[in-house]
């Protein structure tokens, strides 16, 4: 439903002939009198989980007439001076249909500034009708459309404040298209902003559109506003918007507007959204293999020092699942309000009367625990263990260069760390407890998906079978554990990844810039520490005697370590199998060199 301001209220449809066709005027009059309007609903989804958030209510005129499309319908209504009357009819139809169908989630209900100003001091009665339709205001998001410039921002703020106190949430429609949508954002401080479809179409091929949406995302993070992308039509657009961190989305690629919309999202789309997010969340360039605070980021409504106790109560009432509300001023989190403590305090006699109009900071826990978005979960866990006890229930705020972007909860930290421990135990090599083949492949895939440049180092112990034959498998296991320990000591935490392929084979994914120095140090340490695993006689001889495959006695050299390294270019479309084959070939070249050796493949992978 798109409303165009008429300025003539509900007066009869009298149109000068130079403005409108008389036959169309009569049709419009019948539509207004008899309600010949059909509501349709387009789903809106959460980009982080793929779950259904709710629907935007849209309208269609009589099928098979020139006024079927909403643009034609409202254009004529504007010319006739009855756009407010039409808008009210559309709103009634959308609300009634949404209630009748029993659709889940929230309803985005379009409304023009003109209509809001007409609501006066009774917004609930004006918006929902005198009788009501069984929908709580907490389920309705007022989506403000703007087709003419807004001038009276003070009155708009006052009306919207009344709406918020009743439980309505506020969204700005078509950000980037209207007359002053950025000022509307600044003046009205909405809970949601919908990015106009012009900037979404072909965003994966238009650098200017990409820059615009990136800028919007920065403002939204600092203001605690949820962003919604309109008009997504391709999978490439969807994937890029997910990577940018846009919160919610709608468009034909997700679902078309329907009179009887589905109450869930198609499994294929849901799986694709989750797969995309898995790749993005694990692709942090500064901490490749460690999940960070960004993975736990939750976008919730925020309060400011100007928010009253009554307003804070209305925000909690409109968001039943929200346990913590941050208080933010100029991008800095001053504190948090704990839902249960807040409600418990207000439940005492006369608390609402005494404190209702005071600043919410009086009920705020100051100095919240704060972590950077790139902080590894293990570090967050240790910080929370050392922090005061209230932080376990209050959670923590997440920042980007010191600026507030969202919150995280203790439960989420514990759940993620527990899952990491379960996964590590499931796929770890039983001898070294290092990640095995599955985590190694997953880590390579994550780095490829994030287009990261890294180096793969294949590590192999030379002449290991003869050592086992002479010294026994228990001593052989000792050599393998020694190798794993030496490799681990030379990997940079958060940058390098070490895995145990099996037997005497290891893999290092180097993200550190000084990888070659690390390889040299690994070989030197192995040569020095491995001497303790040989007898004095074998050390003097420089080897040990064992039978070869033909049964002949042969003097085999002491075990040594071979490292073969290949570079993975971030800009090339490699597969995991290509990388594994190239690393194996580099290892083969290293093993052809006597003693502890390093071979670096300087040529590009094919």
PDB file of C-alpha atoms in Angstrom, residues 153-399:
ATOM      1  CA  UNK A 153       8.796  16.955  12.380  1.00  0.00           C
ATOM      2  CA  UNK A 154       7.986  18.026  15.919  1.00  0.00           C
ATOM      3  CA  UNK A 155       4.346  17.025  15.598  1.00  0.00           C
ATOM      4  CA  UNK A 156       5.339  13.804  13.833  1.00  0.00           C
ATOM      5  CA  UNK A 157       7.658  12.884  16.706  1.00  0.00           C
ATOM      6  CA  UNK A 158       4.925  13.532  19.237  1.00  0.00           C
ATOM      7  CA  UNK A 159       2.424  11.332  17.391  1.00  0.00           C
ATOM      8  CA  UNK A 160       4.943   8.543  16.888  1.00  0.00           C
ATOM      9  CA  UNK A 161       5.842   8.684  20.558  1.00  0.00           C
ATOM     10  CA  UNK A 162       2.201   8.039  21.338  1.00  0.00           C
ATOM     11  CA  UNK A 163       2.233   5.119  18.910  1.00  0.00           C
ATOM     12  CA  UNK A 164       5.341   3.669  20.529  1.00  0.00           C
ATOM     13  CA  UNK A 165       3.795   3.900  23.982  1.00  0.00           C
ATOM     14  CA  UNK A 166       0.912   1.791  22.669  1.00  0.00           C
ATOM     15  CA  UNK A 167       3.324  -0.837  21.337  1.00  0.00           C
ATOM     16  CA  UNK A 168       3.647   0.050  17.640  1.00  0.00           C
ATOM     17  CA  UNK A 169       7.110  -0.003  16.080  1.00  0.00           C
ATOM     18  CA  UNK A 170       8.245   2.439  13.386  1.00  0.00           C
ATOM     19  CA  UNK A 171       9.860   1.877   9.989  1.00  0.00           C
ATOM     20  CA  UNK A 172      10.868   4.282   7.215  1.00  0.00           C
ATOM     21  CA  UNK A 173      10.026   3.035   3.734  1.00  0.00           C
ATOM     22  CA  UNK A 174      12.097   3.448   0.548  1.00  0.00           C
ATOM     23  CA  UNK A 175      15.207   4.924   2.149  1.00  0.00           C
ATOM     24  CA  UNK A 176      17.078   6.825  -0.544  1.00  0.00           C
ATOM     25  CA  UNK A 177      14.051   7.553  -2.714  1.00  0.00           C
ATOM     26  CA  UNK A 178      11.891  10.115  -0.905  1.00  0.00           C
ATOM     27  CA  UNK A 179      12.215  13.841  -0.446  1.00  0.00           C
ATOM     28  CA  UNK A 180      14.012  13.785   2.883  1.00  0.00           C
ATOM     29  CA  UNK A 181      14.263  10.174   3.996  1.00  0.00           C
ATOM     30  CA  UNK A 182      17.670  10.610   5.635  1.00  0.00           C
ATOM     31  CA  UNK A 183      16.332  13.509   7.668  1.00  0.00           C
ATOM     32  CA  UNK A 184      13.294  11.408   8.562  1.00  0.00           C
ATOM     33  CA  UNK A 185      15.709   8.808   9.913  1.00  0.00           C
ATOM     34  CA  UNK A 186      17.526  11.420  11.978  1.00  0.00           C
ATOM     35  CA  UNK A 187      14.363  13.120  13.248  1.00  0.00           C
ATOM     36  CA  UNK A 188      12.133  10.111  13.929  1.00  0.00           C
ATOM     37  CA  UNK A 189      14.721   7.518  15.029  1.00  0.00           C
ATOM     38  CA  UNK A 190      12.815   4.544  13.576  1.00  0.00           C
ATOM     39  CA  UNK A 191      13.278   0.941  14.646  1.00  0.00           C
ATOM     40  CA  UNK A 192      13.666  -0.139  10.996  1.00  0.00           C
ATOM     41  CA  UNK A 193      14.729   1.371   7.687  1.00  0.00           C
ATOM     42  CA  UNK A 194      13.817  -0.208   4.349  1.00  0.00           C
ATOM     43  CA  UNK A 195      16.407   0.384   1.640  1.00  0.00           C
ATOM     44  CA  UNK A 196      14.758   1.348  -1.640  1.00  0.00           C
ATOM     45  CA  UNK A 197      14.823  -1.379  -4.291  1.00  0.00           C
ATOM     46  CA  UNK A 198      16.660   0.936  -6.709  1.00  0.00           C
ATOM     47  CA  UNK A 199      19.817   0.447  -4.633  1.00  0.00           C
ATOM     48  CA  UNK A 200      19.268  -3.303  -4.295  1.00  0.00           C
ATOM     49  CA  UNK A 201      18.788  -4.178  -7.967  1.00  0.00           C
ATOM     50  CA  UNK A 202      22.144  -5.227  -9.493  1.00  0.00           C
ATOM     51  CA  UNK A 203      24.026  -4.224  -6.323  1.00  0.00           C
ATOM     52  CA  UNK A 204      26.445  -7.075  -7.068  1.00  0.00           C
ATOM     53  CA  UNK A 205      27.400  -5.304 -10.327  1.00  0.00           C
ATOM     54  CA  UNK A 206      27.154  -1.621  -9.373  1.00  0.00           C
ATOM     55  CA  UNK A 207      29.916  -0.209  -7.103  1.00  0.00           C
ATOM     56  CA  UNK A 208      27.936   2.991  -6.415  1.00  0.00           C
ATOM     57  CA  UNK A 209      24.936   1.057  -5.105  1.00  0.00           C
ATOM     58  CA  UNK A 210      27.255  -1.116  -3.030  1.00  0.00           C
ATOM     59  CA  UNK A 211      28.847   1.983  -1.490  1.00  0.00           C
ATOM     60  CA  UNK A 212      25.421   3.448  -0.689  1.00  0.00           C
ATOM     61  CA  UNK A 213      24.238   0.322   1.137  1.00  0.00           C
ATOM     62  CA  UNK A 214      27.559   0.028   3.003  1.00  0.00           C
ATOM     63  CA  UNK A 215      27.099   3.604   4.244  1.00  0.00           C
ATOM     64  CA  UNK A 216      23.533   2.864   5.325  1.00  0.00           C
ATOM     65  CA  UNK A 217      24.765  -0.193   7.221  1.00  0.00           C
ATOM     66  CA  UNK A 218      27.325   1.887   9.108  1.00  0.00           C
ATOM     67  CA  UNK A 219      24.686   4.390  10.205  1.00  0.00           C
ATOM     68  CA  UNK A 220      22.276   1.607  11.136  1.00  0.00           C
ATOM     69  CA  UNK A 221      24.823  -0.187  13.323  1.00  0.00           C
ATOM     70  CA  UNK A 222      25.652   2.965  15.221  1.00  0.00           C
ATOM     71  CA  UNK A 223      21.995   3.884  15.736  1.00  0.00           C
ATOM     72  CA  UNK A 224      20.770   0.374  16.538  1.00  0.00           C
ATOM     73  CA  UNK A 225      18.413   0.361  13.552  1.00  0.00           C
ATOM     74  CA  UNK A 226      17.399  -2.822  11.727  1.00  0.00           C
ATOM     75  CA  UNK A 227      17.949  -2.604   7.949  1.00  0.00           C
ATOM     76  CA  UNK A 228      15.612  -4.254   5.436  1.00  0.00           C
ATOM     77  CA  UNK A 229      16.488  -4.708   1.751  1.00  0.00           C
ATOM     78  CA  UNK A 230      13.555  -4.368  -0.643  1.00  0.00           C
ATOM     79  CA  UNK A 231      13.257  -5.831  -4.122  1.00  0.00           C
ATOM     80  CA  UNK A 232      15.797  -8.688  -4.037  1.00  0.00           C
ATOM     81  CA  UNK A 233      15.472 -10.550  -7.336  1.00  0.00           C
ATOM     82  CA  UNK A 234      18.633 -12.676  -7.730  1.00  0.00           C
ATOM     83  CA  UNK A 235      20.720 -15.050  -5.660  1.00  0.00           C
ATOM     84  CA  UNK A 236      23.810 -12.871  -6.217  1.00  0.00           C
ATOM     85  CA  UNK A 237      22.020  -9.871  -4.721  1.00  0.00           C
ATOM     86  CA  UNK A 238      20.895 -11.962  -1.754  1.00  0.00           C
ATOM     87  CA  UNK A 239      24.388 -13.312  -1.075  1.00  0.00           C
ATOM     88  CA  UNK A 240      26.064  -9.899  -1.235  1.00  0.00           C
ATOM     89  CA  UNK A 241      23.472  -8.309   1.050  1.00  0.00           C
ATOM     90  CA  UNK A 242      24.010 -11.118   3.556  1.00  0.00           C
ATOM     91  CA  UNK A 243      27.747 -10.467   3.430  1.00  0.00           C
ATOM     92  CA  UNK A 244      27.164  -6.751   4.025  1.00  0.00           C
ATOM     93  CA  UNK A 245      25.176  -7.598   7.141  1.00  0.00           C
ATOM     94  CA  UNK A 246      21.724  -6.360   6.052  1.00  0.00           C
ATOM     95  CA  UNK A 247      19.372  -7.701   8.718  1.00  0.00           C
ATOM     96  CA  UNK A 248      16.091  -8.511   6.942  1.00  0.00           C
ATOM     97  CA  UNK A 249      14.957  -8.831   3.336  1.00  0.00           C
ATOM     98  CA  UNK A 250      12.019  -9.083   0.956  1.00  0.00           C
ATOM     99  CA  UNK A 251      11.637  -9.385  -2.808  1.00  0.00           C
ATOM    100  CA  UNK A 252      10.556 -11.686  -5.622  1.00  0.00           C
ATOM    101  CA  UNK A 253      13.608 -13.911  -5.086  1.00  0.00           C
ATOM    102  CA  UNK A 254      12.235 -14.684  -1.623  1.00  0.00           C
ATOM    103  CA  UNK A 255       8.498 -14.676  -2.366  1.00  0.00           C
ATOM    104  CA  UNK A 256       6.007 -12.678  -4.420  1.00  0.00           C
ATOM    105  CA  UNK A 257       3.066 -10.847  -2.829  1.00  0.00           C
ATOM    106  CA  UNK A 258       0.149 -13.259  -2.477  1.00  0.00           C
ATOM    107  CA  UNK A 259      -3.430 -13.058  -1.311  1.00  0.00           C
ATOM    108  CA  UNK A 260      -2.797 -16.372   0.498  1.00  0.00           C
ATOM    109  CA  UNK A 261       0.937 -16.288   1.325  1.00  0.00           C
ATOM    110  CA  UNK A 262       2.887 -19.215   2.711  1.00  0.00           C
ATOM    111  CA  UNK A 263       3.449 -19.221   6.454  1.00  0.00           C
ATOM    112  CA  UNK A 264       7.029 -20.534   6.120  1.00  0.00           C
ATOM    113  CA  UNK A 265      10.082 -20.125   3.878  1.00  0.00           C
ATOM    114  CA  UNK A 266      10.972 -22.667   1.176  1.00  0.00           C
ATOM    115  CA  UNK A 267      13.560 -25.208   2.373  1.00  0.00           C
ATOM    116  CA  UNK A 268      15.864 -24.554  -0.601  1.00  0.00           C
ATOM    117  CA  UNK A 269      16.080 -20.826   0.154  1.00  0.00           C
ATOM    118  CA  UNK A 270      16.451 -21.474   3.876  1.00  0.00           C
ATOM    119  CA  UNK A 271      19.387 -23.845   3.314  1.00  0.00           C
ATOM    120  CA  UNK A 272      21.081 -21.405   0.926  1.00  0.00           C
ATOM    121  CA  UNK A 273      20.809 -18.546   3.431  1.00  0.00           C
ATOM    122  CA  UNK A 274      22.295 -20.661   6.199  1.00  0.00           C
ATOM    123  CA  UNK A 275      25.130 -21.926   3.994  1.00  0.00           C
ATOM    124  CA  UNK A 276      26.023 -18.373   2.969  1.00  0.00           C
ATOM    125  CA  UNK A 277      26.098 -17.203   6.564  1.00  0.00           C
ATOM    126  CA  UNK A 278      28.255 -20.156   7.629  1.00  0.00           C
ATOM    127  CA  UNK A 279      30.852 -19.110   5.057  1.00  0.00           C
ATOM    128  CA  UNK A 280      30.765 -15.409   5.991  1.00  0.00           C
ATOM    129  CA  UNK A 281      30.835 -15.793   9.751  1.00  0.00           C
ATOM    130  CA  UNK A 282      33.876 -18.038   9.716  1.00  0.00           C
ATOM    131  CA  UNK A 283      35.721 -15.882   7.208  1.00  0.00           C
ATOM    132  CA  UNK A 284      37.083 -13.179   9.515  1.00  0.00           C
ATOM    133  CA  UNK A 285      40.488 -12.088   8.179  1.00  0.00           C
ATOM    134  CA  UNK A 286      42.061 -11.478  11.565  1.00  0.00           C
ATOM    135  CA  UNK A 287      40.919 -14.674  13.252  1.00  0.00           C
ATOM    136  CA  UNK A 288      40.369 -17.278  10.548  1.00  0.00           C
ATOM    137  CA  UNK A 289      39.747 -20.390  12.565  1.00  0.00           C
ATOM    138  CA  UNK A 290      38.307 -18.915  15.766  1.00  0.00           C
ATOM    139  CA  UNK A 291      34.657 -17.805  15.972  1.00  0.00           C
ATOM    140  CA  UNK A 292      34.362 -14.204  17.123  1.00  0.00           C
ATOM    141  CA  UNK A 293      31.856 -11.952  18.872  1.00  0.00           C
ATOM    142  CA  UNK A 294      30.433 -11.039  15.481  1.00  0.00           C
ATOM    143  CA  UNK A 295      28.938 -14.522  15.257  1.00  0.00           C
ATOM    144  CA  UNK A 296      26.862 -13.790  18.372  1.00  0.00           C
ATOM    145  CA  UNK A 297      25.721 -10.311  17.323  1.00  0.00           C
ATOM    146  CA  UNK A 298      22.077  -9.553  18.090  1.00  0.00           C
ATOM    147  CA  UNK A 299      20.338  -6.439  16.820  1.00  0.00           C
ATOM    148  CA  UNK A 300      17.799  -5.189  19.364  1.00  0.00           C
ATOM    149  CA  UNK A 301      15.936  -1.906  19.944  1.00  0.00           C
ATOM    150  CA  UNK A 302      18.002   0.568  21.940  1.00  0.00           C
ATOM    151  CA  UNK A 303      17.165   3.308  24.390  1.00  0.00           C
ATOM    152  CA  UNK A 304      18.852   6.678  24.836  1.00  0.00           C
ATOM    153  CA  UNK A 305      19.204   8.833  27.959  1.00  0.00           C
ATOM    154  CA  UNK A 306      16.117  10.718  26.714  1.00  0.00           C
ATOM    155  CA  UNK A 307      14.026   7.536  26.746  1.00  0.00           C
ATOM    156  CA  UNK A 308      11.649   7.536  29.700  1.00  0.00           C
ATOM    157  CA  UNK A 309      10.866   4.597  31.970  1.00  0.00           C
ATOM    158  CA  UNK A 310       7.403   4.364  30.376  1.00  0.00           C
ATOM    159  CA  UNK A 311       8.920   4.334  26.890  1.00  0.00           C
ATOM    160  CA  UNK A 312      11.390   1.633  27.897  1.00  0.00           C
ATOM    161  CA  UNK A 313       8.495  -0.419  29.252  1.00  0.00           C
ATOM    162  CA  UNK A 314       6.683  -0.064  25.912  1.00  0.00           C
ATOM    163  CA  UNK A 315       9.793  -1.269  24.046  1.00  0.00           C
ATOM    164  CA  UNK A 316      10.026  -4.358  26.239  1.00  0.00           C
ATOM    165  CA  UNK A 317       6.300  -4.989  25.815  1.00  0.00           C
ATOM    166  CA  UNK A 318       6.690  -4.829  22.033  1.00  0.00           C
ATOM    167  CA  UNK A 319       9.614  -7.285  22.114  1.00  0.00           C
ATOM    168  CA  UNK A 320       8.656 -10.174  24.447  1.00  0.00           C
ATOM    169  CA  UNK A 321      11.823 -12.175  23.736  1.00  0.00           C
ATOM    170  CA  UNK A 322      14.235  -9.289  24.398  1.00  0.00           C
ATOM    171  CA  UNK A 323      15.982  -9.736  27.759  1.00  0.00           C
ATOM    172  CA  UNK A 324      18.461  -6.850  27.605  1.00  0.00           C
ATOM    173  CA  UNK A 325      18.026  -3.325  26.224  1.00  0.00           C
ATOM    174  CA  UNK A 326      21.185  -1.237  25.790  1.00  0.00           C
ATOM    175  CA  UNK A 327      21.193   2.477  26.494  1.00  0.00           C
ATOM    176  CA  UNK A 328      23.215   4.177  23.757  1.00  0.00           C
ATOM    177  CA  UNK A 329      24.302   7.780  23.290  1.00  0.00           C
ATOM    178  CA  UNK A 330      26.384   8.947  20.313  1.00  0.00           C
ATOM    179  CA  UNK A 331      27.364   5.369  19.489  1.00  0.00           C
ATOM    180  CA  UNK A 332      28.568   4.586  23.030  1.00  0.00           C
ATOM    181  CA  UNK A 333      26.762   2.057  25.229  1.00  0.00           C
ATOM    182  CA  UNK A 334      26.281   3.747  28.609  1.00  0.00           C
ATOM    183  CA  UNK A 335      24.651   0.731  30.215  1.00  0.00           C
ATOM    184  CA  UNK A 336      22.034  -1.970  29.865  1.00  0.00           C
ATOM    185  CA  UNK A 337      18.545  -2.486  31.262  1.00  0.00           C
ATOM    186  CA  UNK A 338      17.806  -6.032  32.385  1.00  0.00           C
ATOM    187  CA  UNK A 339      14.218  -6.936  31.486  1.00  0.00           C
ATOM    188  CA  UNK A 340      13.491  -9.033  34.572  1.00  0.00           C
ATOM    189  CA  UNK A 341      15.012  -6.593  37.040  1.00  0.00           C
ATOM    190  CA  UNK A 342      13.247  -3.728  35.253  1.00  0.00           C
ATOM    191  CA  UNK A 343       9.797  -5.394  35.365  1.00  0.00           C
ATOM    192  CA  UNK A 344      10.331  -6.545  38.932  1.00  0.00           C
ATOM    193  CA  UNK A 345      11.091  -3.023  40.072  1.00  0.00           C
ATOM    194  CA  UNK A 346       8.110  -1.539  38.239  1.00  0.00           C
ATOM    195  CA  UNK A 347       5.832  -4.156  39.814  1.00  0.00           C
ATOM    196  CA  UNK A 348       6.321  -2.569  43.227  1.00  0.00           C
ATOM    197  CA  UNK A 349       3.597  -0.177  44.410  1.00  0.00           C
ATOM    198  CA  UNK A 350       3.594   3.311  42.854  1.00  0.00           C
ATOM    199  CA  UNK A 351       6.829   2.782  40.880  1.00  0.00           C
ATOM    200  CA  UNK A 352       5.240   3.662  37.521  1.00  0.00           C
ATOM    201  CA  UNK A 353       3.672   6.778  39.005  1.00  0.00           C
ATOM    202  CA  UNK A 354       6.955   7.868  40.623  1.00  0.00           C
ATOM    203  CA  UNK A 355       9.430   7.001  37.875  1.00  0.00           C
ATOM    204  CA  UNK A 356       7.423   6.648  34.661  1.00  0.00           C
ATOM    205  CA  UNK A 357       8.432   9.984  33.172  1.00  0.00           C
ATOM    206  CA  UNK A 358      12.026   9.902  34.368  1.00  0.00           C
ATOM    207  CA  UNK A 359      15.007   8.840  32.282  1.00  0.00           C
ATOM    208  CA  UNK A 360      15.475   5.107  31.839  1.00  0.00           C
ATOM    209  CA  UNK A 361      19.072   5.548  33.020  1.00  0.00           C
ATOM    210  CA  UNK A 362      17.731   5.401  36.594  1.00  0.00           C
ATOM    211  CA  UNK A 363      16.961   1.716  36.046  1.00  0.00           C
ATOM    212  CA  UNK A 364      20.133   1.080  34.016  1.00  0.00           C
ATOM    213  CA  UNK A 365      23.145  -1.023  35.019  1.00  0.00           C
ATOM    214  CA  UNK A 366      26.071   1.246  34.060  1.00  0.00           C
ATOM    215  CA  UNK A 367      29.459   0.278  32.610  1.00  0.00           C
ATOM    216  CA  UNK A 368      28.417  -2.806  30.651  1.00  0.00           C
ATOM    217  CA  UNK A 369      30.904  -5.459  29.642  1.00  0.00           C
ATOM    218  CA  UNK A 370      32.123  -4.469  26.163  1.00  0.00           C
ATOM    219  CA  UNK A 371      33.961  -6.573  23.545  1.00  0.00           C
ATOM    220  CA  UNK A 372      35.173  -5.849  20.030  1.00  0.00           C
ATOM    221  CA  UNK A 373      33.391  -7.629  17.184  1.00  0.00           C
ATOM    222  CA  UNK A 374      36.655  -9.470  16.306  1.00  0.00           C
ATOM    223  CA  UNK A 375      37.274 -10.790  19.822  1.00  0.00           C
ATOM    224  CA  UNK A 376      37.582 -14.632  19.810  1.00  0.00           C
ATOM    225  CA  UNK A 377      34.929 -16.467  21.817  1.00  0.00           C
ATOM    226  CA  UNK A 378      37.550 -18.015  24.093  1.00  0.00           C
ATOM    227  CA  UNK A 379      38.720 -14.530  25.084  1.00  0.00           C
ATOM    228  CA  UNK A 380      35.128 -13.412  25.709  1.00  0.00           C
ATOM    229  CA  UNK A 381      34.542 -16.473  27.873  1.00  0.00           C
ATOM    230  CA  UNK A 382      37.606 -15.728  30.008  1.00  0.00           C
ATOM    231  CA  UNK A 383      36.606 -12.075  30.322  1.00  0.00           C
ATOM    232  CA  UNK A 384      33.140 -13.036  31.564  1.00  0.00           C
ATOM    233  CA  UNK A 385      34.580 -15.521  34.074  1.00  0.00           C
ATOM    234  CA  UNK A 386      36.757 -12.756  35.555  1.00  0.00           C
ATOM    235  CA  UNK A 387      33.975 -10.121  35.465  1.00  0.00           C
ATOM    236  CA  UNK A 388      31.491  -9.355  38.215  1.00  0.00           C
ATOM    237  CA  UNK A 389      28.514 -11.683  38.579  1.00  0.00           C
ATOM    238  CA  UNK A 390      25.874  -9.338  37.119  1.00  0.00           C
ATOM    239  CA  UNK A 391      27.466  -9.581  33.684  1.00  0.00           C
ATOM    240  CA  UNK A 392      26.342 -13.198  33.417  1.00  0.00           C
ATOM    241  CA  UNK A 393      22.724 -12.078  33.297  1.00  0.00           C
ATOM    242  CA  UNK A 394      23.330  -8.749  31.545  1.00  0.00           C
ATOM    243  CA  UNK A 395      25.493 -10.157  28.744  1.00  0.00           C
ATOM    244  CA  UNK A 396      27.778  -7.806  26.859  1.00  0.00           C
ATOM    245  CA  UNK A 397      27.730  -5.123  24.184  1.00  0.00           C
ATOM    246  CA  UNK A 398      29.590  -5.623  20.909  1.00  0.00           C
ATOM    247  CA  UNK A 399      31.500  -2.733  19.360  1.00  0.00           C
TER     248      UNK A 399
END
